[in-house]
Tab-separated table of N, CA and C in Angstrom:
chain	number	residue	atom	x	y	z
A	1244	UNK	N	3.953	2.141	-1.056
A	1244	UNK	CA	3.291	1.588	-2.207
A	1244	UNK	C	3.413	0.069	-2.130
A	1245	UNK	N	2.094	-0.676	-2.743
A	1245	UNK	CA	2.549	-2.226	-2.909
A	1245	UNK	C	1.539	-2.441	-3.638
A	1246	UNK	N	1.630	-3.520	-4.679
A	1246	UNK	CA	0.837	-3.855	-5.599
A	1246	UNK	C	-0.004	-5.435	-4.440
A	1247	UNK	N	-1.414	-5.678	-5.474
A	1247	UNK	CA	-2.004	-6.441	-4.817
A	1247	UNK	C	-2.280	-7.068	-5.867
A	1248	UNK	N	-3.021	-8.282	-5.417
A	1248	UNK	CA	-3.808	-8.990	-6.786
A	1248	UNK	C	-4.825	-10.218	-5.947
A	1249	UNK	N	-6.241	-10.045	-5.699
A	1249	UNK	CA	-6.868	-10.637	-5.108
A	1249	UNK	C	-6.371	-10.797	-3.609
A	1250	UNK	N	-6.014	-9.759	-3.231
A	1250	UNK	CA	-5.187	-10.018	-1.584
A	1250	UNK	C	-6.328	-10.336	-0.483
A	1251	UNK	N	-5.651	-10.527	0.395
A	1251	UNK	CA	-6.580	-11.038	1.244
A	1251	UNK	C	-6.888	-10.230	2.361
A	1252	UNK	N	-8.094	-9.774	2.489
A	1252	UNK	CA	-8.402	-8.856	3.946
A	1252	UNK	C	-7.516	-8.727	5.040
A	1253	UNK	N	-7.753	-9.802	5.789
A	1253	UNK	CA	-6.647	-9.858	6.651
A	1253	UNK	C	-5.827	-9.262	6.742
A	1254	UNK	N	-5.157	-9.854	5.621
A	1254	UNK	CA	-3.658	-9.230	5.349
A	1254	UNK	C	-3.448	-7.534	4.877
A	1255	UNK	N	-4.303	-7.119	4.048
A	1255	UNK	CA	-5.027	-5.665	3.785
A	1255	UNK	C	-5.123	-5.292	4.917
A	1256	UNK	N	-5.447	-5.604	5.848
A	1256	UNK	CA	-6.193	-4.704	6.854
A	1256	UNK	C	-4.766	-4.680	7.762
A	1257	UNK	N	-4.406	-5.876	8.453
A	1257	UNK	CA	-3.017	-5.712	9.243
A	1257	UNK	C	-2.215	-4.482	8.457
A	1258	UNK	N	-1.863	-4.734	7.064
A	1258	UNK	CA	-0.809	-3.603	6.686
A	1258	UNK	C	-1.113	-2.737	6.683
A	1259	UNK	N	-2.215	-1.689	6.586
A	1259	UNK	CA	-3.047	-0.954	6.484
A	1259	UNK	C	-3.289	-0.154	7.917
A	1260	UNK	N	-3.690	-1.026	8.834
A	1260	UNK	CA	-3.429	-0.711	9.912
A	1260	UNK	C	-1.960	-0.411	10.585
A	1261	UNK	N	-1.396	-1.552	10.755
A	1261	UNK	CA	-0.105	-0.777	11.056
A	1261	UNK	C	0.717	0.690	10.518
A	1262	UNK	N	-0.218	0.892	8.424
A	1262	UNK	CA	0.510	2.437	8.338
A	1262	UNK	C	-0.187	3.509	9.388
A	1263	UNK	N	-1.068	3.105	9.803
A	1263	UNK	CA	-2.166	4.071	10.529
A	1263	UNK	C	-1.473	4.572	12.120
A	1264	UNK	N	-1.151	2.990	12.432
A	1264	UNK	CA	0.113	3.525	14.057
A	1264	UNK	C	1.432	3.636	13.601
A	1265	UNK	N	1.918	3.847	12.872
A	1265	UNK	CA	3.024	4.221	12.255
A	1265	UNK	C	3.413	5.622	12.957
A	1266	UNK	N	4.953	6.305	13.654
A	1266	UNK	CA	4.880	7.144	14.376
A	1266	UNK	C	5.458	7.906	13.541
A	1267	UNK	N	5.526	8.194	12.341
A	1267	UNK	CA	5.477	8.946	11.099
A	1267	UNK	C	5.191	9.807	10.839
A	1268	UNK	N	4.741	11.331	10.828
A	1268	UNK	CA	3.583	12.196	10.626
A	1268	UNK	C	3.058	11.963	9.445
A	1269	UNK	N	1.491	12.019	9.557
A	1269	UNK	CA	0.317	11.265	8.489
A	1269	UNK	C	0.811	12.428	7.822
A	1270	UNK	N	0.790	13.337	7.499
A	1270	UNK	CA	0.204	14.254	6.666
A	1270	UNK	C	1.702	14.062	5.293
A	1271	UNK	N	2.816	13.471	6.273
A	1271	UNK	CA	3.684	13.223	5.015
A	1271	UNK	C	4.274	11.737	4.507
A	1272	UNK	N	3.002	10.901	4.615
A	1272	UNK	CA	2.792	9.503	4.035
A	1272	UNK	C	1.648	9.647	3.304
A	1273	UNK	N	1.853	9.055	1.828
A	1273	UNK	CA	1.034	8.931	0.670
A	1273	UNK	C	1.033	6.998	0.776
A	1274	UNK	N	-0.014	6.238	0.634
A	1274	UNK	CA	-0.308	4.951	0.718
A	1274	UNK	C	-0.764	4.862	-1.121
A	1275	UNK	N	-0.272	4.223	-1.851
A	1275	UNK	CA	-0.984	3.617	-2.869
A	1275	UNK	C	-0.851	1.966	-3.257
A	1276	UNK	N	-2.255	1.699	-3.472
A	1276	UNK	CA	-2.627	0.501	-3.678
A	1276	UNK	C	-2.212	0.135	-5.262
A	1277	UNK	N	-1.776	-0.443	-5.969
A	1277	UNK	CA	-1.235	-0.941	-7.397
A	1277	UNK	C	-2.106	-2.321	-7.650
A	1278	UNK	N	-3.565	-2.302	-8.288
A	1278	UNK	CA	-3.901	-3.486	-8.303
A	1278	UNK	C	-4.056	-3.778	-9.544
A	1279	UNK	N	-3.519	-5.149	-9.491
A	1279	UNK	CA	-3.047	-6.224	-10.677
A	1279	UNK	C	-4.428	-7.033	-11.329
A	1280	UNK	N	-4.996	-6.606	-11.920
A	1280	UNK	CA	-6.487	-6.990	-11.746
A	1280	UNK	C	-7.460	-7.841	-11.095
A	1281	UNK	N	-7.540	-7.330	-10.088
A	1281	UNK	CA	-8.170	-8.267	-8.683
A	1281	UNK	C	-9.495	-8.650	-9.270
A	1282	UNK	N	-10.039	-9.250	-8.598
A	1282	UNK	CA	-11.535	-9.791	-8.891
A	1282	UNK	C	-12.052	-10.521	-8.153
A	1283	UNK	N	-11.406	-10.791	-6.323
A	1283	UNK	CA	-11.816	-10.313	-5.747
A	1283	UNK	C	-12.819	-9.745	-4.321
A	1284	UNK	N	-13.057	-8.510	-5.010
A	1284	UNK	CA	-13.263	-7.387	-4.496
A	1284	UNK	C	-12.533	-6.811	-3.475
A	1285	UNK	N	-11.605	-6.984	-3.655
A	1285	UNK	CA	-10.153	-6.624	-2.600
A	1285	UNK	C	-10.614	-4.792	-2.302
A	1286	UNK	N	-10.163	-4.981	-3.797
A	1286	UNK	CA	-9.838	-2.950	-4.009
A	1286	UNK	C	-11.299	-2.148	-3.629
A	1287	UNK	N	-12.537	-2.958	-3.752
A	1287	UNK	CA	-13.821	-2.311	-3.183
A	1287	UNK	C	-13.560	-2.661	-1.786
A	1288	UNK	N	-13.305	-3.371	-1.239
A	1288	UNK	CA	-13.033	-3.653	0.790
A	1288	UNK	C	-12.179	-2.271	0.813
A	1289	UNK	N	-10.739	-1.971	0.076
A	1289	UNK	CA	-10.002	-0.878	0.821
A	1289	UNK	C	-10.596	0.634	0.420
A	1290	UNK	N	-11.211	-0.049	-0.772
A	1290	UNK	CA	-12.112	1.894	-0.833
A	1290	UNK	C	-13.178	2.131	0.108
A	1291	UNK	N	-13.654	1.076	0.730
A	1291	UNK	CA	-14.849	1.369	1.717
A	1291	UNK	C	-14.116	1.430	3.063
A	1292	UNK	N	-12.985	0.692	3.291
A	1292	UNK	CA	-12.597	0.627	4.973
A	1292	UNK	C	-11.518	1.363	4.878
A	1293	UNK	N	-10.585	1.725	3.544
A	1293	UNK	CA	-9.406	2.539	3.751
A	1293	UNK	C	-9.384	3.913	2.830
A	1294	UNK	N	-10.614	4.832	2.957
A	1294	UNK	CA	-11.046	5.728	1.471
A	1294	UNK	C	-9.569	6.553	1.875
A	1295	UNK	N	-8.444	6.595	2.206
A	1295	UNK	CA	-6.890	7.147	2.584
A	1295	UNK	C	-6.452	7.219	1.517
A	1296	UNK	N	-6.803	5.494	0.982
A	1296	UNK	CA	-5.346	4.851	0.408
A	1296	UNK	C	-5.281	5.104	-1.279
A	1297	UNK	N	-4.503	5.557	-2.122
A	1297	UNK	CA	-4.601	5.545	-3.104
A	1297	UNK	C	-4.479	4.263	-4.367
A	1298	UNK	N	-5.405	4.375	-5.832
A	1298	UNK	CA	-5.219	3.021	-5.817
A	1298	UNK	C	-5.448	3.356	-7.308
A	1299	UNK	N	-3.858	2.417	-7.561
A	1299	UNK	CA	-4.150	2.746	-9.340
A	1299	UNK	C	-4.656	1.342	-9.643
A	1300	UNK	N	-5.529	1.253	-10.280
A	1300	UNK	CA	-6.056	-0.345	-11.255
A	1300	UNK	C	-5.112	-0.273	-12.523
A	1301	UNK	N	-4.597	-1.864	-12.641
A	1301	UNK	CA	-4.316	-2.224	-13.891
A	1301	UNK	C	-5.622	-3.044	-14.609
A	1302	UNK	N	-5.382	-3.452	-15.696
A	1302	UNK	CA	-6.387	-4.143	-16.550
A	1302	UNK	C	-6.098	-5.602	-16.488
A	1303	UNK	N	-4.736	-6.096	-15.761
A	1303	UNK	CA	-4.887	-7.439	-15.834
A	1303	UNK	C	-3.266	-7.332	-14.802
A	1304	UNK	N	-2.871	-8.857	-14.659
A	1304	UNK	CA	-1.905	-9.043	-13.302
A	1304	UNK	C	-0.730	-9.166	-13.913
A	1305	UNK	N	0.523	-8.140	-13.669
A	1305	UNK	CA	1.521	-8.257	-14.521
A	1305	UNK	C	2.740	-8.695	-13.370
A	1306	UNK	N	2.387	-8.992	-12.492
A	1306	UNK	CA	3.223	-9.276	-11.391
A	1306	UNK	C	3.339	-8.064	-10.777
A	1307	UNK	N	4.605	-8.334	-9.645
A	1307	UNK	CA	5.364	-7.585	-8.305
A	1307	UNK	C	5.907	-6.662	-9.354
A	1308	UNK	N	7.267	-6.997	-10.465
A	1308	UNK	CA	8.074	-6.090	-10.946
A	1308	UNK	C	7.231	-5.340	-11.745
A	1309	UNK	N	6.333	-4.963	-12.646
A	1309	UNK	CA	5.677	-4.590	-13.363
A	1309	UNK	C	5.038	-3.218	-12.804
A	1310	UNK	N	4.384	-4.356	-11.755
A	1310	UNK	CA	3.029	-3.062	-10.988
A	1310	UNK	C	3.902	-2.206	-10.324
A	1311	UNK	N	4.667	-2.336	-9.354
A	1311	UNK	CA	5.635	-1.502	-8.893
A	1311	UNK	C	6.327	-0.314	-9.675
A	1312	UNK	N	7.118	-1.293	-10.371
A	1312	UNK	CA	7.080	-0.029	-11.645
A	1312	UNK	C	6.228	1.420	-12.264
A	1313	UNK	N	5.326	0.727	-12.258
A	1313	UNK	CA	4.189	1.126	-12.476
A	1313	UNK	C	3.348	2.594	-11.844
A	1314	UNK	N	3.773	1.938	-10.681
A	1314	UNK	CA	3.270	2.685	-9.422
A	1314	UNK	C	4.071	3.444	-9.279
A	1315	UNK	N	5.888	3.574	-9.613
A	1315	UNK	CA	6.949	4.138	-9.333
A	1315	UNK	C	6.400	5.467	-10.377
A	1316	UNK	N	6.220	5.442	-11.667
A	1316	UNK	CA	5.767	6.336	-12.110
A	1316	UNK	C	4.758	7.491	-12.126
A	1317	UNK	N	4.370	6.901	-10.978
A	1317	UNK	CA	2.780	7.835	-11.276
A	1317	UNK	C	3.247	8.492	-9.382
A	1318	UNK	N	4.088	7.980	-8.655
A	1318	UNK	CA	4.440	8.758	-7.387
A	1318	UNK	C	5.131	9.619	-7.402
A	1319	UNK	N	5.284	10.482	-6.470
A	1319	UNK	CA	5.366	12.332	-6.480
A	1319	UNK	C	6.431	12.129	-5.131
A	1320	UNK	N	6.573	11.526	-4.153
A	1320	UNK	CA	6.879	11.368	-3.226
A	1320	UNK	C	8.381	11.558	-2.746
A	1321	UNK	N	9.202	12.517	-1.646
A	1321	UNK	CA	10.634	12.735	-1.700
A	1321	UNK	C	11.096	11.059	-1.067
A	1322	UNK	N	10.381	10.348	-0.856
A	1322	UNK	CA	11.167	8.864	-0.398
A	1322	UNK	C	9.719	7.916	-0.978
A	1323	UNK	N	9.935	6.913	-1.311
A	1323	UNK	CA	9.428	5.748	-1.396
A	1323	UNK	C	9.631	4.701	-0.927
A	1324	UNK	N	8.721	3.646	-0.522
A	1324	UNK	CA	8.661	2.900	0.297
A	1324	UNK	C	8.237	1.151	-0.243
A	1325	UNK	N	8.207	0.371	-0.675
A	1325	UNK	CA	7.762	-0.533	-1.060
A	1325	UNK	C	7.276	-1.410	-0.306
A	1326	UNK	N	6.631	-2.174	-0.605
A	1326	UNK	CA	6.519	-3.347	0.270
A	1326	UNK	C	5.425	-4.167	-0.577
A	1327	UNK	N	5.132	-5.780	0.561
A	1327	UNK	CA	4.218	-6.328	0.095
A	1327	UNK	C	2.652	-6.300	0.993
A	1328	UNK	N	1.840	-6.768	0.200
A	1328	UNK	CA	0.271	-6.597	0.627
A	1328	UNK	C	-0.238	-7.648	2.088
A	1329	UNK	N	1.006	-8.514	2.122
A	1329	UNK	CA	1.065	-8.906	3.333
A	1329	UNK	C	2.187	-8.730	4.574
A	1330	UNK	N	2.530	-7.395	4.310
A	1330	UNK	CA	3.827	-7.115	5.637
A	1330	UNK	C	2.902	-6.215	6.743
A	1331	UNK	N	3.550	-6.476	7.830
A	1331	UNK	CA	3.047	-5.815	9.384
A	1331	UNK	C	4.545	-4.775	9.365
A	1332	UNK	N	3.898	-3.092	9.289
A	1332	UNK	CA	4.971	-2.304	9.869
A	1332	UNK	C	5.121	-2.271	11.137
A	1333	UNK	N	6.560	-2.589	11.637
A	1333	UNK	CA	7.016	-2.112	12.913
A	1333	UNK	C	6.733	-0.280	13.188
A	1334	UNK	N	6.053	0.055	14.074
A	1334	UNK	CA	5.758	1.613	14.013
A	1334	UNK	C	6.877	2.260	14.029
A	1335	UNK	N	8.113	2.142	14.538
A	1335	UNK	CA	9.444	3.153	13.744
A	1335	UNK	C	9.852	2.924	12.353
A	1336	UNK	N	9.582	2.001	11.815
A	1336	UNK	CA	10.052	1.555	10.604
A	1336	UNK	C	10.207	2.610	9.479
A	1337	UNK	N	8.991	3.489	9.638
A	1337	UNK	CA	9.272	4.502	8.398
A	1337	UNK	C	10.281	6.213	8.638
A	1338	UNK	N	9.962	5.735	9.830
A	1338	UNK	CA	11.116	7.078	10.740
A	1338	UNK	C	12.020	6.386	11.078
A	1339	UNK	N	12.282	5.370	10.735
A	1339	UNK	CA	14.088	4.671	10.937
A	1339	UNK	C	14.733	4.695	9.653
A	1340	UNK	N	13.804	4.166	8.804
A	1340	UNK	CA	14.407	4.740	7.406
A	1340	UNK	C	14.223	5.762	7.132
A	1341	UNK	N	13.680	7.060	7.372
A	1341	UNK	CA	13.808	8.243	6.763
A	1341	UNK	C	15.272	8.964	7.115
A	1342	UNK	N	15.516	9.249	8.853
A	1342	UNK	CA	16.569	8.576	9.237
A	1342	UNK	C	17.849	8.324	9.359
């Protein structure tokens, strides 16, 4: 999970990509997007290039601690993962912490 707020492609796409080579098995990684009211069009780029990723909208930008939060509530998940909208996963990273 990581909250966004007007993020930047680039950076969307690197993190995004790296969950994709991640040596993880897909079927037990959930991705959600937490956006802080972007505007944009961040969250329309990852619904068209990442339709994977899940993505709760807020109504306006309450920060990192907030949205997270946020996001903590509405996940189902036996581990969680945080991060930010601009980190590159190392591909063991999520099987080193599981681990």
């Amino acid at each position: 999970m990581f909250p966004n707020y007007n993020g930047n492609k680039k950076n969307l796409t690197k993190l995004l990509q790296s969950i994709q080579k991640s040596i993880y098995p897909k079927q037990k990684i959930t991705v959600t997007l937490v956006d802080n009211g972007s505007t944009d069009n961040s969250v329309l780029f990852i619904k068209k290039k990442f339709p994977w990723v899940n993505i709760i909208k807020l109504g306006k930008n309450y920060g990192f601690a907030k949205a997270v939060n946020k996001g903590v509530k509405k996940s189902k998940g036996e581990y969680l993962f945080i991060t930010n909208n601009d980190v590159v996963l190392e591909k063991n990273c999520l099987k080193n912490l599981i681990e």
